């Protein structure tokens, strides 16, 4: 009976050790992975200027970062034109066209900005813009070459909020 109890206790300890090791391994992995986030935000010195901010919020460096913006397929034709104009402005930066070789943890990149004042040729009709939905697909790799792909839905009616969809 004592031997049986000892065997059960040893088995339970082995299982607990294995589960702890597995959880520890997952935590270590998460602490070294990159995670690229994207959000729509105002420019600090002019709140009527909006741009996209791309940030590595993960703990590891992101390599070969590629960003693709595209309108939400469900948009009707009147909003589609505005979405394409906004995407064209956001895609003007060199890093948006060619990608980023390396984005360190907590490092950010900013797209060109849109204006709603009438003083800028990049101006868009705010009534249309603030009812847009477009998507951002971000592909990148970690140091070991593991590939990641995140797709975000950017809803301008929420103005400063983006929702990760995959």
Short mmCIF file of N, CA and C in Angstrom, two decimals:
data_model
loop_
_atom_site.label_atom_id
_atom_site.label_comp_id
_atom_site.label_asym_id
_atom_site.label_seq_id
_atom_site.Cartn_x
_atom_site.Cartn_y
_atom_site.Cartn_z
N UNK A 1 0.82 -1.19 0.00
CA UNK A 1 0.00 0.00 0.00
C UNK A 1 0.87 1.26 0.00
N UNK A 2 1.92 1.26 0.82
CA UNK A 2 2.84 2.40 0.87
C UNK A 2 3.54 2.56 -0.48
N UNK A 3 3.93 1.43 -1.08
CA UNK A 3 4.60 1.47 -2.38
C UNK A 3 3.67 2.04 -3.45
N UNK A 4 2.39 1.66 -3.41
CA UNK A 4 1.41 2.17 -4.37
C UNK A 4 1.23 3.67 -4.19
N UNK A 5 1.12 4.11 -2.95
CA UNK A 5 0.98 5.54 -2.68
C UNK A 5 2.20 6.31 -3.16
N UNK A 6 3.39 5.76 -2.92
CA UNK A 6 4.64 6.40 -3.37
C UNK A 6 4.68 6.49 -4.89
N UNK A 7 4.24 5.44 -5.58
CA UNK A 7 4.23 5.44 -7.05
C UNK A 7 3.26 6.50 -7.58
N UNK A 8 2.10 6.61 -6.96
CA UNK A 8 1.11 7.61 -7.38
C UNK A 8 1.65 9.02 -7.12
N UNK A 9 2.27 9.23 -5.98
CA UNK A 9 2.85 10.55 -5.66
C UNK A 9 3.97 10.90 -6.63
N UNK A 10 4.81 9.93 -6.96
CA UNK A 10 5.91 10.17 -7.91
C UNK A 10 5.36 10.48 -9.29
N UNK A 11 4.31 9.78 -9.71
CA UNK A 11 3.68 10.05 -11.02
C UNK A 11 3.08 11.45 -11.05
N UNK A 12 2.40 11.82 -9.98
CA UNK A 12 1.80 13.15 -9.91
C UNK A 12 2.88 14.23 -9.96
N UNK A 13 3.98 14.00 -9.26
CA UNK A 13 5.09 14.97 -9.27
C UNK A 13 5.69 15.07 -10.67
N UNK A 14 5.80 13.95 -11.35
CA UNK A 14 6.34 13.96 -12.72
C UNK A 14 5.44 14.75 -13.66
N UNK A 15 4.15 14.52 -13.54
CA UNK A 15 3.19 15.24 -14.41
C UNK A 15 3.25 16.74 -14.10
N UNK A 16 3.28 17.11 -12.84
CA UNK A 16 3.36 18.53 -12.46
C UNK A 16 4.65 19.16 -12.97
N UNK A 17 5.74 18.44 -12.90
CA UNK A 17 7.02 18.95 -13.41
C UNK A 17 6.95 19.16 -14.91
N UNK A 18 6.38 18.19 -15.63
CA UNK A 18 6.26 18.30 -17.08
C UNK A 18 5.39 19.50 -17.46
N UNK A 19 4.24 19.67 -16.79
CA UNK A 19 3.36 20.80 -17.10
C UNK A 19 4.04 22.13 -16.79
N UNK A 20 4.77 22.20 -15.72
CA UNK A 20 5.52 23.42 -15.39
C UNK A 20 6.59 23.71 -16.42
N UNK A 21 7.29 22.69 -16.88
CA UNK A 21 8.32 22.87 -17.91
C UNK A 21 7.69 23.37 -19.20
N UNK A 22 6.55 22.78 -19.57
CA UNK A 22 5.86 23.16 -20.81
C UNK A 22 5.40 24.63 -20.74
N UNK A 23 4.82 25.02 -19.62
CA UNK A 23 4.37 26.41 -19.45
C UNK A 23 5.55 27.38 -19.47
N UNK A 24 6.63 27.01 -18.82
CA UNK A 24 7.83 27.84 -18.79
C UNK A 24 8.40 28.03 -20.19
N UNK A 25 8.38 26.96 -20.98
CA UNK A 25 8.87 27.04 -22.37
C UNK A 25 8.01 28.00 -23.18
N UNK A 26 6.69 27.93 -23.01
CA UNK A 26 5.79 28.84 -23.72
C UNK A 26 6.03 30.29 -23.30
N UNK A 27 6.22 30.53 -22.02
CA UNK A 27 6.50 31.90 -21.55
C UNK A 27 7.80 32.42 -22.12
N UNK A 28 8.83 31.59 -22.17
CA UNK A 28 10.11 32.01 -22.75
C UNK A 28 9.95 32.35 -24.22
N UNK A 29 9.17 31.56 -24.92
CA UNK A 29 8.94 31.80 -26.35
C UNK A 29 8.23 33.13 -26.57
N UNK A 30 7.19 33.40 -25.78
CA UNK A 30 6.44 34.65 -25.91
C UNK A 30 7.33 35.85 -25.59
N UNK A 31 8.26 35.70 -24.67
CA UNK A 31 9.13 36.81 -24.29
C UNK A 31 10.19 37.12 -25.34
N UNK A 32 10.32 36.30 -26.37
CA UNK A 32 11.31 36.57 -27.41
C UNK A 32 10.67 36.78 -28.78
N UNK A 33 9.34 36.72 -28.87
CA UNK A 33 8.66 36.87 -30.15
C UNK A 33 8.37 38.34 -30.45
N UNK A 34 8.46 38.72 -31.73
CA UNK A 34 7.99 40.06 -32.11
C UNK A 34 6.47 40.05 -32.26
N UNK A 35 5.86 41.20 -32.16
CA UNK A 35 4.44 41.36 -32.43
C UNK A 35 4.23 42.76 -32.99
N UNK A 36 3.87 42.83 -34.25
CA UNK A 36 3.68 44.12 -34.91
C UNK A 36 2.22 44.55 -34.77
N UNK A 37 2.03 45.78 -34.32
CA UNK A 37 0.70 46.36 -34.13
C UNK A 37 0.59 47.58 -35.03
N UNK A 38 -0.62 47.89 -35.44
CA UNK A 38 -0.85 49.07 -36.28
C UNK A 38 -2.07 49.79 -35.76
N UNK A 39 -2.00 51.12 -35.72
CA UNK A 39 -3.16 51.89 -35.28
C UNK A 39 -3.19 53.24 -35.97
N UNK A 40 -4.38 53.79 -36.06
CA UNK A 40 -4.60 55.11 -36.60
C UNK A 40 -4.51 56.09 -35.46
N UNK A 41 -3.69 57.13 -35.62
CA UNK A 41 -3.53 58.09 -34.52
C UNK A 41 -3.32 59.50 -35.06
N UNK A 42 -3.67 60.50 -34.26
CA UNK A 42 -3.40 61.88 -34.67
C UNK A 42 -1.92 62.21 -34.50
N UNK A 43 -1.45 63.15 -35.29
CA UNK A 43 -0.10 63.66 -35.13
C UNK A 43 -0.10 64.52 -33.87
N UNK A 44 0.94 64.39 -33.04
CA UNK A 44 0.95 65.05 -31.73
C UNK A 44 0.72 66.56 -31.81
N UNK A 45 1.29 67.21 -32.77
CA UNK A 45 1.24 68.67 -32.82
C UNK A 45 0.06 69.22 -33.64
N UNK A 46 -0.71 68.34 -34.30
CA UNK A 46 -1.87 68.76 -35.08
C UNK A 46 -2.91 67.65 -35.04
N UNK A 47 -3.94 67.79 -34.23
CA UNK A 47 -4.85 66.66 -34.07
C UNK A 47 -5.74 66.43 -35.29
N UNK A 48 -5.77 67.38 -36.25
CA UNK A 48 -6.56 67.16 -37.46
C UNK A 48 -5.74 66.43 -38.53
N UNK A 49 -4.51 66.04 -38.22
CA UNK A 49 -3.70 65.20 -39.10
C UNK A 49 -3.72 63.78 -38.52
N UNK A 50 -4.04 62.81 -39.35
CA UNK A 50 -4.04 61.41 -38.91
C UNK A 50 -3.04 60.61 -39.72
N UNK A 51 -2.43 59.64 -39.08
CA UNK A 51 -1.47 58.75 -39.74
C UNK A 51 -1.55 57.37 -39.10
N UNK A 52 -0.91 56.41 -39.74
CA UNK A 52 -0.82 55.08 -39.16
C UNK A 52 0.50 54.95 -38.42
N UNK A 53 0.45 54.32 -37.28
CA UNK A 53 1.64 54.05 -36.49
C UNK A 53 1.84 52.54 -36.45
N UNK A 54 2.98 52.09 -36.92
CA UNK A 54 3.33 50.67 -36.93
C UNK A 54 4.37 50.46 -35.85
N UNK A 55 4.08 49.60 -34.87
CA UNK A 55 4.95 49.42 -33.71
C UNK A 55 5.20 47.94 -33.43
N UNK A 56 6.43 47.62 -33.08
CA UNK A 56 6.75 46.28 -32.60
C UNK A 56 6.52 46.29 -31.09
N UNK A 57 5.39 45.76 -30.66
CA UNK A 57 5.05 45.73 -29.24
C UNK A 57 5.54 44.45 -28.57
N UNK A 58 6.15 43.56 -29.34
CA UNK A 58 6.67 42.31 -28.80
C UNK A 58 8.03 42.50 -28.15
N UNK A 59 8.58 41.42 -27.62
CA UNK A 59 9.86 41.46 -26.93
C UNK A 59 11.05 41.13 -27.83
N UNK A 60 10.78 40.63 -29.03
CA UNK A 60 11.86 40.28 -29.95
C UNK A 60 11.82 41.15 -31.19
N UNK A 61 12.95 41.22 -31.89
CA UNK A 61 13.04 42.01 -33.10
C UNK A 61 12.27 41.38 -34.24
N UNK A 62 11.67 42.22 -35.09
CA UNK A 62 10.94 41.75 -36.27
C UNK A 62 11.80 42.03 -37.50
N UNK A 63 11.96 41.02 -38.34
CA UNK A 63 12.77 41.13 -39.55
C UNK A 63 11.88 41.02 -40.78
N UNK A 64 12.31 41.67 -41.86
CA UNK A 64 11.62 41.59 -43.16
C UNK A 64 10.12 41.91 -43.03
N UNK A 65 9.84 43.05 -42.46
CA UNK A 65 8.45 43.47 -42.23
C UNK A 65 7.88 44.02 -43.53
N UNK A 66 6.74 43.47 -43.94
CA UNK A 66 6.03 43.91 -45.15
C UNK A 66 4.60 44.26 -44.75
N UNK A 67 4.12 45.40 -45.25
CA UNK A 67 2.78 45.88 -44.90
C UNK A 67 1.98 46.11 -46.17
N UNK A 68 0.77 45.60 -46.17
CA UNK A 68 -0.13 45.76 -47.31
C UNK A 68 -1.45 46.31 -46.79
N UNK A 69 -1.93 47.40 -47.37
CA UNK A 69 -3.21 47.98 -47.00
C UNK A 69 -4.20 47.75 -48.13
N UNK A 70 -5.43 47.43 -47.79
CA UNK A 70 -6.46 47.25 -48.81
C UNK A 70 -7.83 47.57 -48.21
N UNK A 71 -8.74 48.10 -49.07
CA UNK A 71 -10.07 48.46 -48.57
C UNK A 71 -10.85 47.21 -48.15
N UNK A 72 -11.74 47.40 -47.21
CA UNK A 72 -12.64 46.32 -46.81
C UNK A 72 -13.54 46.00 -48.01
N UNK A 73 -13.62 44.74 -48.39
CA UNK A 73 -14.42 44.38 -49.58
C UNK A 73 -15.89 44.77 -49.48
N UNK A 74 -16.43 44.93 -48.29
CA UNK A 74 -17.85 45.24 -48.14
C UNK A 74 -18.17 46.73 -48.34
N UNK A 75 -17.17 47.58 -48.55
CA UNK A 75 -17.43 49.02 -48.73
C UNK A 75 -18.20 49.27 -50.02
N UNK A 76 -19.15 50.23 -49.98
CA UNK A 76 -19.83 50.56 -51.23
C UNK A 76 -18.94 51.50 -52.05
N UNK A 77 -19.30 51.73 -53.29
CA UNK A 77 -18.44 52.43 -54.25
C UNK A 77 -18.04 53.83 -53.81
N UNK A 78 -18.94 54.58 -53.17
CA UNK A 78 -18.61 55.95 -52.76
C UNK A 78 -17.51 55.96 -51.70
N UNK A 79 -17.51 54.98 -50.83
CA UNK A 79 -16.48 54.90 -49.79
C UNK A 79 -15.19 54.26 -50.32
N UNK A 80 -15.32 53.44 -51.33
CA UNK A 80 -14.16 52.76 -51.89
C UNK A 80 -13.15 53.76 -52.48
N UNK A 81 -13.63 54.79 -53.15
CA UNK A 81 -12.75 55.81 -53.72
C UNK A 81 -11.97 56.51 -52.61
N UNK A 82 -12.64 56.88 -51.54
CA UNK A 82 -11.97 57.54 -50.41
C UNK A 82 -10.98 56.60 -49.75
N UNK A 83 -11.34 55.34 -49.61
CA UNK A 83 -10.42 54.35 -49.02
C UNK A 83 -9.17 54.23 -49.87
N UNK A 84 -9.32 54.19 -51.17
CA UNK A 84 -8.15 54.08 -52.06
C UNK A 84 -7.27 55.32 -51.98
N UNK A 85 -7.88 56.49 -51.84
CA UNK A 85 -7.09 57.73 -51.68
C UNK A 85 -6.31 57.70 -50.36
N UNK A 86 -6.97 57.29 -49.29
CA UNK A 86 -6.30 57.23 -47.98
C UNK A 86 -5.15 56.23 -48.03
N UNK A 87 -5.38 55.08 -48.61
CA UNK A 87 -4.34 54.05 -48.71
C UNK A 87 -3.17 54.56 -49.54
N UNK A 88 -3.46 55.28 -50.61
CA UNK A 88 -2.39 55.84 -51.44
C UNK A 88 -1.50 56.79 -50.63
N UNK A 89 -2.12 57.62 -49.80
CA UNK A 89 -1.34 58.54 -48.96
C UNK A 89 -0.51 57.76 -47.94
N UNK A 90 -1.13 56.80 -47.27
CA UNK A 90 -0.41 56.02 -46.26
C UNK A 90 0.74 55.21 -46.87
N UNK A 91 0.60 54.80 -48.11
CA UNK A 91 1.62 53.95 -48.75
C UNK A 91 2.77 54.76 -49.36
N UNK A 92 2.79 56.07 -49.23
CA UNK A 92 3.82 56.89 -49.86
C UNK A 92 5.20 56.75 -49.23
N UNK A 93 5.27 56.38 -47.99
CA UNK A 93 6.58 56.25 -47.34
C UNK A 93 7.35 55.07 -47.92
N UNK A 94 8.64 55.22 -48.01
CA UNK A 94 9.50 54.19 -48.60
C UNK A 94 9.37 52.86 -47.86
N UNK A 95 9.29 52.90 -46.54
CA UNK A 95 9.20 51.64 -45.79
C UNK A 95 7.88 50.92 -46.05
N UNK A 96 6.82 51.66 -46.42
CA UNK A 96 5.55 51.01 -46.73
C UNK A 96 5.62 50.31 -48.09
N UNK A 97 6.43 50.85 -48.98
CA UNK A 97 6.56 50.26 -50.32
C UNK A 97 7.53 49.09 -50.31
N UNK A 98 8.71 49.30 -49.73
CA UNK A 98 9.78 48.29 -49.77
C UNK A 98 9.81 47.37 -48.56
N UNK A 99 9.22 47.79 -47.46
CA UNK A 99 9.28 47.01 -46.23
C UNK A 99 10.37 47.53 -45.31
N UNK A 100 10.47 46.89 -44.16
CA UNK A 100 11.46 47.26 -43.15
C UNK A 100 12.32 46.04 -42.88
N UNK A 101 13.65 46.21 -42.98
CA UNK A 101 14.55 45.09 -42.72
C UNK A 101 14.49 44.64 -41.26
N UNK A 102 14.44 45.60 -40.34
CA UNK A 102 14.45 45.26 -38.91
C UNK A 102 13.67 46.30 -38.13
N UNK A 103 12.79 45.83 -37.27
CA UNK A 103 12.04 46.71 -36.37
C UNK A 103 12.26 46.19 -34.96
N UNK A 104 13.02 46.95 -34.18
CA UNK A 104 13.38 46.55 -32.81
C UNK A 104 12.15 46.59 -31.89
N UNK A 105 12.22 45.89 -30.76
CA UNK A 105 11.13 45.97 -29.79
C UNK A 105 10.89 47.43 -29.38
N UNK A 106 9.63 47.81 -29.29
CA UNK A 106 9.18 49.16 -28.93
C UNK A 106 9.54 50.23 -29.96
N UNK A 107 10.02 49.84 -31.12
CA UNK A 107 10.32 50.79 -32.19
C UNK A 107 9.07 51.00 -33.04
N UNK A 108 8.93 52.21 -33.59
CA UNK A 108 7.75 52.54 -34.39
C UNK A 108 8.15 53.19 -35.70
N UNK A 109 7.28 53.07 -36.67
CA UNK A 109 7.38 53.76 -37.95
C UNK A 109 6.04 54.45 -38.17
N UNK A 110 6.07 55.60 -38.85
CA UNK A 110 4.86 56.36 -39.11
C UNK A 110 4.67 56.54 -40.60
N UNK A 111 3.42 56.41 -41.05
CA UNK A 111 3.11 56.68 -42.44
C UNK A 111 2.99 58.18 -42.65
N UNK A 112 2.81 58.56 -43.90
CA UNK A 112 2.49 59.95 -44.20
C UNK A 112 1.11 60.23 -43.59
N UNK A 113 0.77 61.49 -43.43
CA UNK A 113 -0.47 61.82 -42.74
C UNK A 113 -1.52 62.37 -43.69
N UNK A 114 -2.75 62.26 -43.26
CA UNK A 114 -3.91 62.83 -43.95
C UNK A 114 -4.35 64.08 -43.20
N UNK A 115 -4.88 65.04 -43.94
CA UNK A 115 -5.35 66.28 -43.33
C UNK A 115 -6.83 66.46 -43.65
N UNK A 116 -7.53 67.13 -42.75
CA UNK A 116 -8.95 67.41 -42.96
C UNK A 116 -9.24 68.91 -42.87
N UNK A 117 -8.22 69.76 -43.11
CA UNK A 117 -8.39 71.20 -42.95
C UNK A 117 -8.66 71.95 -44.25
N UNK A 118 -8.39 71.35 -45.38
CA UNK A 118 -8.54 72.03 -46.65
C UNK A 118 -7.28 72.75 -47.07
N UNK A 119 -6.22 72.67 -46.26
CA UNK A 119 -4.99 73.38 -46.56
C UNK A 119 -3.94 72.46 -47.20
N UNK A 120 -4.28 71.24 -47.41
CA UNK A 120 -3.29 70.25 -47.83
C UNK A 120 -3.84 69.47 -49.02
N UNK A 121 -3.01 69.22 -50.06
CA UNK A 121 -3.50 68.44 -51.20
C UNK A 121 -3.82 66.98 -50.84
N UNK A 122 -3.36 66.54 -49.68
CA UNK A 122 -3.65 65.16 -49.25
C UNK A 122 -4.97 65.09 -48.50
N UNK A 123 -5.72 66.18 -48.53
CA UNK A 123 -6.96 66.24 -47.76
C UNK A 123 -8.00 65.29 -48.32
N UNK A 124 -8.77 64.73 -47.41
CA UNK A 124 -9.89 63.87 -47.78
C UNK A 124 -11.16 64.42 -47.16
N UNK A 125 -12.27 64.07 -47.74
CA UNK A 125 -13.57 64.44 -47.18
C UNK A 125 -13.75 63.68 -45.87
N UNK A 126 -13.82 64.41 -44.77
CA UNK A 126 -13.88 63.76 -43.46
C UNK A 126 -15.16 62.94 -43.28
N UNK A 127 -16.25 63.37 -43.92
CA UNK A 127 -17.50 62.61 -43.80
C UNK A 127 -17.32 61.19 -44.34
N UNK A 128 -16.63 61.06 -45.45
CA UNK A 128 -16.37 59.73 -46.00
C UNK A 128 -15.29 59.01 -45.21
N UNK A 129 -14.22 59.74 -44.90
CA UNK A 129 -13.08 59.07 -44.25
C UNK A 129 -13.48 58.44 -42.93
N UNK A 130 -14.25 59.13 -42.13
CA UNK A 130 -14.59 58.61 -40.80
C UNK A 130 -15.71 57.57 -40.83
N UNK A 131 -15.98 57.05 -42.01
CA UNK A 131 -16.89 55.93 -42.15
C UNK A 131 -16.24 54.81 -42.96
N UNK A 132 -14.92 54.80 -43.00
CA UNK A 132 -14.19 53.80 -43.78
C UNK A 132 -13.77 52.62 -42.92
N UNK A 133 -13.60 51.52 -43.59
CA UNK A 133 -12.96 50.36 -42.98
C UNK A 133 -11.95 49.86 -44.00
N UNK A 134 -10.70 49.75 -43.57
CA UNK A 134 -9.72 49.11 -44.44
C UNK A 134 -8.88 48.15 -43.62
N UNK A 135 -8.17 47.29 -44.31
CA UNK A 135 -7.42 46.23 -43.66
C UNK A 135 -5.92 46.44 -43.85
N UNK A 136 -5.18 45.99 -42.89
CA UNK A 136 -3.71 46.02 -42.96
C UNK A 136 -3.22 44.60 -42.72
N UNK A 137 -2.48 44.09 -43.69
CA UNK A 137 -1.86 42.77 -43.55
C UNK A 137 -0.38 42.99 -43.31
N UNK A 138 0.12 42.45 -42.21
CA UNK A 138 1.52 42.64 -41.85
C UNK A 138 2.19 41.27 -41.78
N UNK A 139 3.27 41.12 -42.53
CA UNK A 139 4.05 39.88 -42.53
C UNK A 139 5.45 40.21 -42.04
N UNK A 140 6.00 39.33 -41.21
CA UNK A 140 7.34 39.54 -40.68
C UNK A 140 7.90 38.22 -40.18
N UNK A 141 9.16 38.25 -39.78
CA UNK A 141 9.85 37.06 -39.28
C UNK A 141 10.55 37.39 -37.98
N UNK A 142 10.80 36.36 -37.17
CA UNK A 142 11.62 36.56 -35.98
C UNK A 142 13.08 36.25 -36.33
N UNK A 143 13.93 36.30 -35.34
CA UNK A 143 15.36 36.08 -35.54
C UNK A 143 15.67 34.71 -36.13
N UNK A 144 14.87 33.72 -35.78
CA UNK A 144 15.10 32.35 -36.26
C UNK A 144 14.45 32.08 -37.61
N UNK A 145 13.77 33.07 -38.18
CA UNK A 145 13.14 32.89 -39.48
C UNK A 145 11.70 32.42 -39.43
N UNK A 146 11.13 32.30 -38.23
CA UNK A 146 9.72 31.91 -38.12
C UNK A 146 8.86 33.04 -38.68
N UNK A 147 7.93 32.69 -39.55
CA UNK A 147 7.10 33.69 -40.23
C UNK A 147 5.80 33.95 -39.45
N UNK A 148 5.40 35.21 -39.46
CA UNK A 148 4.16 35.64 -38.80
C UNK A 148 3.34 36.43 -39.80
N UNK A 149 2.03 36.37 -39.65
CA UNK A 149 1.14 37.18 -40.48
C UNK A 149 -0.02 37.62 -39.61
N UNK A 150 -0.21 38.92 -39.49
CA UNK A 150 -1.32 39.49 -38.73
C UNK A 150 -2.14 40.35 -39.68
N UNK A 151 -3.45 40.28 -39.57
CA UNK A 151 -4.33 41.13 -40.36
C UNK A 151 -5.17 41.94 -39.39
N UNK A 152 -5.19 43.25 -39.59
CA UNK A 152 -5.94 44.16 -38.73
C UNK A 152 -7.02 44.85 -39.53
N UNK A 153 -8.15 45.04 -38.92
CA UNK A 153 -9.25 45.80 -39.52
C UNK A 153 -9.19 47.18 -38.88
N UNK A 154 -9.02 48.20 -39.69
CA UNK A 154 -8.93 49.58 -39.19
C UNK A 154 -10.24 50.28 -39.53
N UNK A 155 -11.01 50.54 -38.51
CA UNK A 155 -12.32 51.16 -38.65
C UNK A 155 -12.18 52.62 -38.26
N UNK A 156 -12.24 53.50 -39.25
CA UNK A 156 -12.01 54.93 -38.97
C UNK A 156 -13.17 55.56 -38.21
N UNK A 157 -14.33 54.91 -38.19
CA UNK A 157 -15.43 55.46 -37.39
C UNK A 157 -15.11 55.35 -35.90
N UNK A 158 -14.25 54.41 -35.56
CA UNK A 158 -13.78 54.30 -34.17
C UNK A 158 -12.55 55.17 -33.97
N UNK A 159 -12.06 55.73 -35.01
CA UNK A 159 -10.97 56.67 -35.14
C UNK A 159 -9.61 56.20 -34.68
N UNK A 160 -9.46 55.78 -33.48
CA UNK A 160 -8.14 55.42 -33.00
C UNK A 160 -8.05 53.95 -32.61
N UNK A 161 -8.92 53.15 -33.18
CA UNK A 161 -8.95 51.75 -32.75
C UNK A 161 -8.79 50.81 -33.94
N UNK A 162 -8.02 49.80 -33.74
CA UNK A 162 -7.87 48.75 -34.75
C UNK A 162 -8.13 47.42 -34.07
N UNK A 163 -8.67 46.50 -34.82
CA UNK A 163 -8.99 45.19 -34.29
C UNK A 163 -8.21 44.13 -35.04
N UNK A 164 -7.46 43.32 -34.32
CA UNK A 164 -6.74 42.23 -34.96
C UNK A 164 -7.75 41.16 -35.34
N UNK A 165 -7.71 40.73 -36.62
CA UNK A 165 -8.68 39.73 -37.06
C UNK A 165 -8.02 38.38 -37.32
N UNK A 166 -6.71 38.31 -37.34
CA UNK A 166 -6.06 37.00 -37.45
C UNK A 166 -4.61 37.11 -37.08
#
